[in-house]
Short mmCIF file of C-alpha atoms in Angstrom, two decimals:
data_model
loop_
_atom_site.label_atom_id
_atom_site.label_comp_id
_atom_site.label_asym_id
_atom_site.label_seq_id
_atom_site.Cartn_x
_atom_site.Cartn_y
_atom_site.Cartn_z
CA MET A 3 -0.13 -0.08 0.44
CA LYS A 4 1.30 3.78 -1.17
CA LEU A 5 0.67 6.40 1.15
CA ASP A 6 0.12 9.66 -0.52
CA ALA A 7 2.31 11.97 1.95
CA ALA A 8 0.58 14.83 1.28
CA LEU A 9 -2.95 13.38 2.37
CA ILE A 10 -1.82 11.50 5.36
CA ARG A 11 -0.94 15.04 6.61
CA ARG A 12 -4.17 17.06 5.21
CA TYR A 13 -5.92 14.60 6.79
CA ASP A 14 -4.17 13.27 10.37
CA ARG A 15 -5.81 15.66 13.09
CA HIS A 16 -5.78 15.14 16.55
CA GLY A 17 -9.28 12.58 16.53
CA PRO A 18 -10.68 9.01 18.48
CA ARG A 19 -9.87 6.31 18.06
CA TYR A 20 -13.67 5.49 18.12
CA THR A 21 -13.40 2.27 20.99
CA SER A 22 -17.24 3.93 21.27
CA TYR A 23 -19.04 6.59 20.49
CA PRO A 24 -20.16 8.48 21.71
CA THR A 25 -16.11 8.84 22.89
CA ALA A 26 -15.41 8.77 27.05
CA VAL A 27 -14.41 12.55 26.66
CA GLN A 28 -18.83 12.63 26.38
CA PHE A 29 -18.70 10.70 30.21
CA HIS A 30 -20.39 12.23 33.34
CA SER A 31 -21.01 12.07 36.15
CA GLY A 32 -25.24 12.68 35.86
CA PHE A 33 -24.05 8.50 34.54
CA ASP A 34 -23.56 6.98 38.39
CA ALA A 35 -23.59 3.67 40.08
CA GLN A 36 -27.53 3.40 40.40
CA SER A 37 -28.21 4.55 36.46
CA TYR A 38 -25.63 1.49 35.21
CA ARG A 39 -27.69 -0.60 38.32
CA ARG A 40 -30.93 0.77 35.92
CA VAL A 41 -29.52 -0.69 32.70
CA ALA A 42 -28.16 -3.63 33.67
CA LEU A 43 -31.25 -5.33 34.72
CA LEU A 44 -33.13 -3.66 32.13
CA SER A 45 -30.59 -6.18 30.20
CA ASN A 46 -32.03 -9.47 31.41
CA CYS A 47 -34.83 -8.80 29.61
CA GLY A 48 -36.65 -9.82 26.51
CA ILE A 49 -34.35 -11.51 24.26
CA THR A 50 -31.09 -11.58 26.64
CA ARG A 51 -27.57 -10.98 24.98
CA PRO A 52 -24.52 -13.06 26.67
CA LEU A 53 -22.14 -10.97 28.33
CA SER A 54 -18.22 -10.34 28.14
CA ILE A 55 -15.87 -9.15 31.00
CA TYR A 56 -12.81 -7.14 30.70
CA VAL A 57 -10.56 -7.30 33.85
CA HIS A 58 -8.02 -5.00 35.10
CA VAL A 59 -5.11 -5.33 36.96
CA PRO A 60 -3.69 -2.24 37.21
CA PHE A 61 0.49 -2.81 38.43
CA CYS A 62 3.28 -2.95 37.18
CA ALA A 63 6.88 -4.00 38.14
CA GLN A 64 8.08 -1.70 36.13
CA PRO A 65 7.00 2.36 34.39
CA CYS A 66 7.66 2.18 30.37
CA PHE A 67 8.35 4.61 29.09
CA TYR A 68 5.31 4.85 26.64
CA CYS A 69 2.18 4.16 28.57
CA GLY A 70 -0.22 5.49 28.63
CA CYS A 71 -2.48 2.87 30.72
CA ASN A 72 -3.71 3.56 34.09
CA LYS A 73 -1.23 1.77 36.46
CA ILE A 74 0.62 1.66 40.30
CA VAL A 75 3.79 0.52 39.50
CA THR A 76 5.07 -1.41 42.41
CA ARG A 77 7.88 -3.76 43.60
CA ASN A 78 5.34 -4.77 46.87
CA PRO A 79 2.48 -7.46 46.65
CA LYS A 80 0.63 -6.08 49.75
CA HIS A 81 -0.41 -3.77 47.10
CA ALA A 82 -2.49 -6.41 45.02
CA GLU A 83 -3.92 -8.32 47.70
CA GLN A 84 -5.66 -5.55 49.24
CA TYR A 85 -6.86 -4.81 45.52
CA LEU A 86 -7.48 -8.50 44.92
CA GLN A 87 -9.75 -8.36 48.50
CA ARG A 88 -11.72 -5.28 46.65
CA LEU A 89 -12.71 -7.14 43.50
CA GLN A 90 -13.89 -9.69 44.32
CA ARG A 91 -16.43 -8.39 45.95
CA GLU A 92 -16.80 -5.85 42.93
CA ILE A 93 -17.42 -9.75 41.51
CA GLU A 94 -20.19 -10.27 43.28
CA LEU A 95 -21.93 -6.36 43.28
CA GLN A 96 -21.62 -6.92 39.78
CA GLY A 97 -22.93 -10.63 39.18
CA ALA A 98 -25.86 -9.83 41.19
CA LEU A 99 -27.62 -7.75 38.24
CA PHE A 100 -27.08 -11.03 35.85
CA ASP A 101 -29.58 -13.77 35.27
CA ARG A 102 -27.19 -16.74 35.48
CA ARG A 103 -28.42 -18.06 31.69
CA ARG A 104 -26.49 -15.29 30.66
CA SER A 105 -23.07 -17.03 29.32
CA VAL A 106 -19.96 -15.02 29.52
CA ARG A 107 -18.37 -15.80 26.00
CA GLN A 108 -15.48 -12.89 26.04
CA LEU A 109 -13.08 -12.73 29.34
CA HIS A 110 -10.28 -10.23 28.93
CA PHE A 111 -7.55 -9.36 31.69
CA GLY A 112 -5.00 -6.68 30.69
CA GLY A 113 -3.52 -4.10 32.83
CA GLY A 114 -1.43 -2.86 33.66
CA THR A 115 0.30 -6.12 33.95
CA PRO A 116 -2.07 -9.33 34.70
CA THR A 117 0.67 -11.42 34.74
CA TYR A 118 2.22 -9.67 38.58
CA LEU A 119 -0.62 -11.77 39.83
CA THR A 120 0.74 -14.81 40.60
CA LEU A 121 -1.00 -18.16 39.18
CA ALA A 122 -2.46 -18.74 42.98
CA GLN A 123 -4.05 -15.22 42.64
CA LEU A 124 -5.23 -15.82 39.09
CA ALA A 125 -7.12 -18.81 40.20
CA ALA A 126 -8.69 -17.42 43.40
CA LEU A 127 -10.12 -15.06 40.97
CA PHE A 128 -11.51 -18.00 38.48
CA ASP A 129 -13.15 -19.24 40.97
CA GLN A 130 -15.67 -15.88 42.06
CA LEU A 131 -15.72 -15.64 38.83
CA GLY A 132 -17.16 -18.46 38.52
CA ARG A 133 -19.63 -18.59 41.79
CA HIS A 134 -21.09 -15.35 40.18
CA PHE A 135 -21.49 -15.94 35.71
CA SER A 136 -22.13 -18.39 33.75
CA ILE A 137 -18.28 -18.77 32.07
CA ASP A 138 -18.17 -20.37 28.64
CA ARG A 139 -16.13 -23.50 28.99
CA SER A 140 -16.71 -25.16 25.48
CA GLU A 141 -13.95 -24.82 22.80
CA HIS A 142 -15.60 -21.73 21.59
CA ARG A 143 -14.97 -19.63 24.39
CA GLU A 144 -11.83 -16.83 24.75
CA ILE A 145 -10.34 -16.27 27.27
CA SER A 146 -7.62 -14.37 26.84
CA ILE A 147 -5.06 -12.47 28.94
CA GLU A 148 -1.95 -9.94 27.82
CA ILE A 149 1.20 -10.89 28.69
CA ASP A 150 4.01 -9.14 29.65
CA PRO A 151 7.38 -12.09 27.97
CA ARG A 152 9.77 -10.82 31.52
CA THR A 153 7.34 -11.76 33.96
CA LEU A 154 6.94 -15.60 32.56
CA ALA A 155 8.03 -18.19 34.60
CA PRO A 156 8.52 -21.23 32.93
CA GLU A 157 4.82 -22.64 35.19
CA THR A 158 3.66 -19.71 33.66
CA LEU A 159 1.89 -20.39 30.45
CA PRO A 160 1.25 -24.13 31.22
CA GLY A 161 -1.40 -22.35 34.63
CA LEU A 162 -3.06 -19.83 32.70
CA ALA A 163 -3.82 -22.72 29.90
CA ALA A 164 -4.99 -24.92 32.86
CA LEU A 165 -7.35 -22.33 34.75
CA GLY A 166 -9.01 -22.26 30.66
CA PHE A 167 -6.79 -19.57 29.23
CA ASN A 168 -6.63 -20.03 25.58
CA ARG A 169 -5.63 -16.78 24.18
CA LEU A 170 -2.07 -14.62 24.87
CA SER A 171 -1.78 -11.18 24.24
CA LEU A 172 2.06 -10.25 23.82
CA GLY A 173 3.42 -6.25 24.45
CA VAL A 174 6.59 -6.37 21.96
CA GLN A 175 6.67 -3.56 20.92
CA ASP A 176 10.03 -3.25 19.52
CA PHE A 177 13.12 -5.67 18.62
CA ASP A 178 15.83 -3.02 18.36
CA PRO A 179 17.94 -2.62 21.92
CA ARG A 180 17.96 1.20 21.58
CA VAL A 181 14.47 1.25 21.45
CA GLN A 182 13.99 -0.67 23.94
CA GLN A 183 16.12 1.39 26.54
CA ALA A 184 14.79 4.00 25.59
CA VAL A 185 11.13 3.57 26.59
CA ASN A 186 12.72 1.23 29.33
CA ARG A 187 11.03 -1.70 28.35
CA ARG A 188 14.23 -4.07 27.83
CA GLN A 189 13.42 -8.12 26.39
CA SER A 190 15.53 -10.59 23.83
CA ALA A 191 13.59 -11.56 20.77
CA GLU A 192 14.87 -15.14 22.28
CA GLN A 193 12.14 -14.47 24.85
CA ILE A 194 9.14 -14.68 22.96
CA GLU A 195 10.78 -16.84 20.89
CA GLN A 196 10.32 -18.98 23.82
CA CYS A 197 7.15 -17.92 25.07
CA MET A 198 5.27 -18.98 21.29
CA ALA A 199 6.60 -21.97 21.34
CA GLN A 200 5.87 -23.25 24.27
CA ALA A 201 2.50 -21.32 23.66
CA ARG A 202 1.10 -23.46 20.98
CA ALA A 203 3.53 -26.88 22.25
CA LEU A 204 0.42 -25.78 25.04
CA GLY A 205 -2.05 -25.50 22.61
CA TYR A 206 -2.77 -21.94 22.92
CA ARG A 207 -5.46 -21.35 19.80
CA SER A 208 -4.77 -17.68 19.88
CA VAL A 209 -0.90 -15.81 20.42
CA SER A 210 -0.71 -12.11 18.78
CA PHE A 211 1.53 -9.67 18.52
CA ASP A 212 1.81 -5.71 20.22
CA LEU A 213 4.35 -3.28 17.62
CA ILE A 214 4.50 0.31 19.03
CA TYR A 215 5.82 2.60 15.44
CA GLY A 216 6.34 6.01 16.36
CA LEU A 217 9.05 5.23 19.11
CA PRO A 218 12.71 7.37 20.61
CA LEU A 219 14.89 6.51 17.80
CA GLN A 220 12.63 4.01 15.38
CA ASN A 221 13.69 5.15 12.05
CA VAL A 222 12.61 2.72 8.40
CA ALA A 223 15.45 -0.03 8.59
CA SER A 224 14.98 -0.37 12.42
CA PHE A 225 11.70 -1.37 12.14
CA GLY A 226 11.64 -3.15 9.38
CA GLU A 227 13.98 -5.95 11.05
CA THR A 228 11.47 -5.91 14.20
CA LEU A 229 8.74 -6.84 11.35
CA ASP A 230 10.93 -9.59 9.51
CA THR A 231 11.32 -11.17 13.03
CA VAL A 232 7.52 -10.50 14.28
CA VAL A 233 6.31 -12.13 10.11
CA ARG A 234 9.16 -15.55 11.41
CA MET A 235 7.64 -15.97 14.44
CA ARG A 236 4.62 -16.24 12.60
CA PRO A 237 1.25 -14.55 15.80
CA ASP A 238 -2.19 -14.53 14.29
CA ARG A 239 -2.53 -11.84 14.73
CA ILE A 240 -1.13 -8.30 14.54
CA ALA A 241 -2.13 -4.85 16.50
CA THR A 242 1.22 -2.29 15.46
CA TYR A 243 -0.17 0.84 17.34
CA GLY A 244 0.52 4.68 16.88
CA TYR A 245 2.05 6.48 19.56
CA ALA A 246 0.87 9.16 20.79
CA HIS A 247 3.20 10.97 23.26
CA MET A 248 0.83 13.27 25.62
CA PRO A 249 3.17 14.01 28.44
CA ARG A 250 1.00 17.17 30.27
CA LEU A 251 -2.11 13.97 30.95
CA PHE A 252 1.07 10.20 30.98
CA LYS A 253 3.65 11.05 33.41
CA ALA A 254 5.37 8.19 32.89
CA GLN A 255 6.62 9.81 28.66
CA ARG A 256 8.05 12.47 30.52
CA ALA A 257 11.27 10.33 30.67
CA ILE A 258 10.89 10.18 26.52
CA ARG A 259 13.24 12.76 24.99
CA ALA A 260 11.05 14.51 21.95
CA GLU A 261 14.26 15.17 20.01
CA GLN A 262 14.42 11.10 19.61
CA LEU A 263 11.06 11.19 18.31
CA PRO A 264 10.06 9.74 14.53
CA ASP A 265 9.56 13.49 12.83
CA ALA A 266 5.38 12.87 10.93
CA GLU A 267 7.65 11.69 7.56
CA THR A 268 9.67 8.65 9.25
CA ARG A 269 5.79 7.43 11.33
CA MET A 270 4.28 7.50 7.64
CA GLN A 271 6.90 5.19 6.76
CA LEU A 272 6.98 3.72 9.16
CA LEU A 273 3.00 3.12 8.91
CA ALA A 274 3.68 2.41 5.53
CA LEU A 275 5.74 -0.75 6.32
CA THR A 276 3.69 -1.77 7.93
CA VAL A 277 0.99 -2.60 5.98
CA GLU A 278 3.52 -3.39 3.10
CA ARG A 279 5.40 -6.42 4.72
CA LEU A 280 2.74 -7.63 6.47
CA THR A 281 0.19 -7.73 3.38
CA GLU A 282 2.16 -9.16 1.30
CA ALA A 283 3.19 -11.79 4.28
CA GLY A 284 -0.04 -12.91 4.23
CA TYR A 285 -1.70 -10.64 6.88
CA ILE A 286 -5.20 -9.42 6.03
CA TYR A 287 -5.48 -5.84 7.57
CA ILE A 288 -8.38 -5.55 9.16
CA GLY A 289 -8.64 -1.90 9.48
CA MET A 290 -6.32 1.09 11.10
CA ASP A 291 -3.50 -1.03 14.02
CA HIS A 292 -4.96 -4.56 13.12
CA PHE A 293 -3.57 -7.72 10.71
CA ALA A 294 -4.42 -11.62 11.45
CA LEU A 295 -3.72 -14.35 9.41
CA PRO A 296 -6.96 -15.49 7.44
CA ASP A 297 -7.84 -18.59 8.87
CA ASP A 298 -7.91 -16.61 11.94
CA ASP A 299 -11.57 -15.47 14.55
CA LEU A 300 -10.69 -11.35 13.13
CA ALA A 301 -10.62 -12.40 9.65
CA ARG A 302 -12.92 -14.58 9.46
CA ALA A 303 -15.09 -12.35 11.70
CA MET A 304 -14.26 -9.90 9.30
CA ARG A 305 -15.43 -11.35 5.72
CA ASP A 306 -18.72 -12.46 7.39
CA GLY A 307 -19.25 -9.08 8.54
CA SER A 308 -19.30 -9.81 13.02
CA LEU A 309 -16.91 -7.66 12.66
CA HIS A 310 -17.17 -5.09 16.48
CA ARG A 311 -15.26 -2.65 17.47
CA ASN A 312 -14.72 -1.93 21.86
CA PHE A 313 -12.35 -0.77 24.62
CA GLN A 314 -10.16 -3.59 23.79
CA GLY A 315 -9.81 -2.18 20.15
CA TYR A 316 -11.27 -4.86 17.53
CA SER A 317 -13.54 -7.66 19.36
CA THR A 318 -15.62 -11.04 17.47
CA HIS A 319 -17.85 -10.13 20.40
CA GLY A 320 -20.38 -7.72 18.55
CA ASP A 321 -23.63 -9.37 20.37
CA CYS A 322 -22.73 -9.29 23.46
CA ASP A 323 -22.88 -7.58 26.85
CA LEU A 324 -19.44 -5.80 27.85
CA ILE A 325 -18.84 -5.95 32.15
CA GLY A 326 -15.35 -3.85 32.91
CA LEU A 327 -13.84 -4.66 35.92
CA GLY A 328 -11.37 -3.06 38.13
CA PRO A 329 -10.52 0.35 38.22
CA SER A 330 -11.44 3.02 35.30
CA ALA A 331 -12.56 0.02 33.85
CA ILE A 332 -15.50 0.55 30.90
CA GLY A 333 -18.88 -1.28 30.43
CA ALA A 334 -21.19 -0.86 27.46
CA VAL A 335 -24.32 -3.09 28.75
CA GLY A 336 -27.69 -1.96 26.57
CA ASN A 337 -27.34 1.26 24.79
CA SER A 338 -25.02 2.92 27.78
CA TYR A 339 -21.55 3.39 28.91
CA SER A 340 -20.17 3.19 31.73
CA GLN A 341 -16.56 3.89 32.99
CA ASN A 342 -15.30 3.29 36.79
CA HIS A 343 -13.49 4.89 39.79
CA LYS A 344 -9.88 6.02 37.41
CA HIS A 345 -7.90 5.69 41.35
CA LEU A 346 -8.04 3.03 44.12
CA THR A 347 -9.09 5.60 46.11
CA GLY A 348 -12.33 6.10 44.63
CA TYR A 349 -12.53 2.12 43.63
CA TYR A 350 -12.32 1.56 46.83
CA GLU A 351 -13.87 3.37 48.85
CA ALA A 352 -17.09 2.18 46.59
CA LEU A 353 -16.32 -1.11 47.14
CA ASP A 354 -15.80 -0.95 51.26
CA GLN A 355 -19.28 0.99 52.21
CA GLY A 356 -20.62 -1.38 49.41
CA ARG A 357 -21.63 0.43 46.22
CA LEU A 358 -20.58 -0.34 42.87
CA PRO A 359 -17.00 1.86 41.85
CA VAL A 360 -19.17 3.03 38.86
CA GLU A 361 -17.56 7.12 37.95
CA ARG A 362 -19.20 8.79 35.28
CA GLY A 363 -20.57 7.50 31.76
CA VAL A 364 -23.70 8.36 29.72
CA MET A 365 -26.79 6.28 27.90
CA LEU A 366 -27.27 6.87 24.84
CA ASN A 367 -29.60 8.97 22.56
CA VAL A 368 -31.33 8.11 19.97
CA ASP A 369 -29.73 9.97 17.80
CA ASP A 370 -26.15 8.05 20.04
CA VAL A 371 -27.13 4.04 18.30
CA LEU A 372 -27.59 5.17 14.61
CA ARG A 373 -24.54 7.51 14.55
CA ARG A 374 -22.77 4.64 16.26
CA GLU A 375 -24.11 2.01 13.52
CA VAL A 376 -22.48 4.30 10.95
CA ILE A 377 -19.41 4.39 13.15
CA GLN A 378 -19.01 1.26 13.46
CA ARG A 379 -20.07 -0.32 10.08
CA LEU A 380 -17.20 2.92 8.46
CA MET A 381 -14.87 0.66 10.81
CA CYS A 382 -15.58 -2.90 11.14
CA SER A 383 -16.54 -3.44 8.01
CA GLY A 384 -14.99 -0.14 5.15
CA HIS A 385 -19.38 -0.13 4.25
CA VAL A 386 -22.21 1.46 4.59
CA SER A 387 -25.69 1.11 2.74
CA MET A 388 -27.47 3.98 2.99
CA ARG A 389 -30.32 2.34 2.76
CA ASP A 390 -30.61 -0.19 4.87
CA ILE A 391 -29.57 2.37 7.84
CA GLU A 392 -33.22 3.73 6.29
CA ARG A 393 -34.39 0.98 7.73
CA ARG A 394 -33.55 0.49 10.98
CA TYR A 395 -33.63 3.18 11.75
CA ALA A 396 -37.19 5.35 9.91
CA ILE A 397 -34.54 8.30 8.13
CA ASP A 398 -34.43 9.89 5.38
CA PHE A 399 -30.00 9.07 4.51
CA ASP A 400 -29.50 11.78 2.74
CA SER A 401 -31.60 14.69 4.59
CA TYR A 402 -30.10 13.60 7.99
CA PHE A 403 -27.09 13.12 6.68
CA ALA A 404 -27.24 16.00 4.24
CA THR A 405 -23.42 18.34 6.19
CA GLU A 406 -22.20 14.89 6.54
CA LEU A 407 -22.60 13.67 2.74
CA THR A 408 -21.85 17.18 1.43
CA ALA A 409 -18.09 16.62 3.55
CA LEU A 410 -17.50 13.52 2.79
CA GLN A 411 -17.61 14.77 -1.31
CA GLY A 412 -14.06 16.88 -0.01
CA LEU A 413 -12.47 12.36 1.11
CA ALA A 414 -14.37 11.19 -2.04
CA ALA A 415 -12.18 13.60 -3.40
CA ASP A 416 -9.19 12.64 -2.07
CA GLY A 417 -10.10 9.29 -2.76
CA LEU A 418 -11.17 7.66 0.37
CA ILE A 419 -14.27 6.46 0.44
CA THR A 420 -16.72 6.28 -2.94
CA SER A 421 -20.00 6.75 -2.94
CA GLU A 422 -21.78 5.12 -5.41
CA CYS A 423 -25.51 2.49 -5.55
CA ASP A 424 -26.45 4.39 -2.23
CA ALA A 425 -24.16 3.49 -0.21
CA ILE A 426 -20.56 4.34 1.33
CA HIS A 427 -17.38 2.24 1.04
CA VAL A 428 -13.58 3.49 2.22
CA THR A 429 -11.45 2.27 -0.83
CA GLU A 430 -7.81 0.36 -0.48
CA ARG A 431 -5.91 4.93 0.08
CA GLY A 432 -8.98 5.07 2.75
CA ARG A 433 -8.17 2.30 4.82
CA THR A 434 -5.45 4.08 6.81
CA LEU A 435 -7.95 7.28 7.65
CA LEU A 436 -10.86 5.35 8.97
CA ARG A 437 -10.52 8.11 12.03
CA ALA A 438 -10.83 10.39 10.52
CA ILE A 439 -13.51 9.33 8.23
CA ALA A 440 -15.81 8.64 10.64
CA MET A 441 -14.88 12.00 12.68
CA VAL A 442 -17.52 13.07 9.89
CA PHE A 443 -20.15 11.15 11.21
CA ASP A 444 -19.19 12.70 14.38
CA ALA A 445 -21.97 14.85 16.28
CA TYR A 446 -19.74 15.86 19.15
CA LEU A 447 -16.59 16.90 17.67
CA THR A 448 -17.10 20.37 17.46
CA ARG A 449 -17.41 20.44 21.00
CA SER A 450 -14.52 18.25 22.66
CA ALA A 451 -11.01 20.12 22.69
CA PRO A 452 -9.37 17.29 19.72
CA ALA A 453 -6.06 18.04 22.09
CA GLN A 454 -7.90 15.92 24.84
CA TYR A 455 -7.04 12.06 21.19
CA SER A 456 -4.07 11.46 20.02
CA LYS A 457 -2.60 12.12 15.90
CA VAL A 458 -5.14 9.89 13.79
CA ILE A 459 -1.09 8.70 12.44
#
């Protein structure tokens, strides 16, 4: 895929990643724990949806300077013990809201570093989840965990497999030792390779790599070597994120020397190289920053139209209500989004008082639901049927979105989309600019400060 540098510069502005719509910027304290409780109970009525659970483990033994996640750097194991006591209470409170006939088809542990916890602690969490939810144990289950390869002991992956985990996500970022040192994330290719080999031998269904482009000291040649190593290891999925340097918001990023960051032109070249190398190696370009092998569930979902986008990125379980557990975790139940207290103080205080730790959220109105579907279709399938949207929402698409259709004319002139046969199609040229295309349908952008979001490229 050839990227037009002038085109990218024109569209490379700040904007949402659209893991939700409305985005988290629109969450407010008026949607509180009681609001969430009402929505959750109502979700048990009528035709119920299966469940997906996200568990946030906020602890890390040491900081990675690029990280913008909600995390706590500590080597004191007592902090994890205190946290797990509260997390078990939250599981109990959340479980009481959902009909036990609703199975949990997807369970994901993220962080922080989930493997900061011991196998015994993870086993206790699984027991608690099993007491309060119906965890799917069939071969169709998706139970995944984010792994820091530096934290693995020989018994870790066998222990996780015994608990039921069948998917791993490895934080690789870059194999160049200079880059690793600059971001305080030193790990060898041999460590990753050994982890991969053990995971394959244990029968894990899927292993994914996280890469980051735009890190300090990266250049096209060195990142090309990283991509060659990744392709040789052949993970099932690859996510290649653009580093967002926002030191005002994320303290750890202040340790990164801004003068060592690649310029905009180099970032574009790194993205273009990633798309080119991975697609040449047989990976399907899912969209934005995600790639998958043709027989992976993510690629299958893209082909059959069931691909979904949520707070973990692209997902195969769009038919689930999402429950977020832990500080800062975000849930999506019915036509609502909710977020827990970000800091442990507020999170602990709520649970110690017997309350759900929901701090804020938003209830979607009819316009939100409509725009969310249009944005989801653009982001996940690259296609929106105007007539289908009209039938589903009883609107006249041309008049309802008259302003947006006018704005799309500029994108069409730049070759990012086509609009024909009553449908909007994202072109091959537009796939790296999905966020910019989706922004056209965002009714809130004019009310949000653009700098609250990362750059599109």
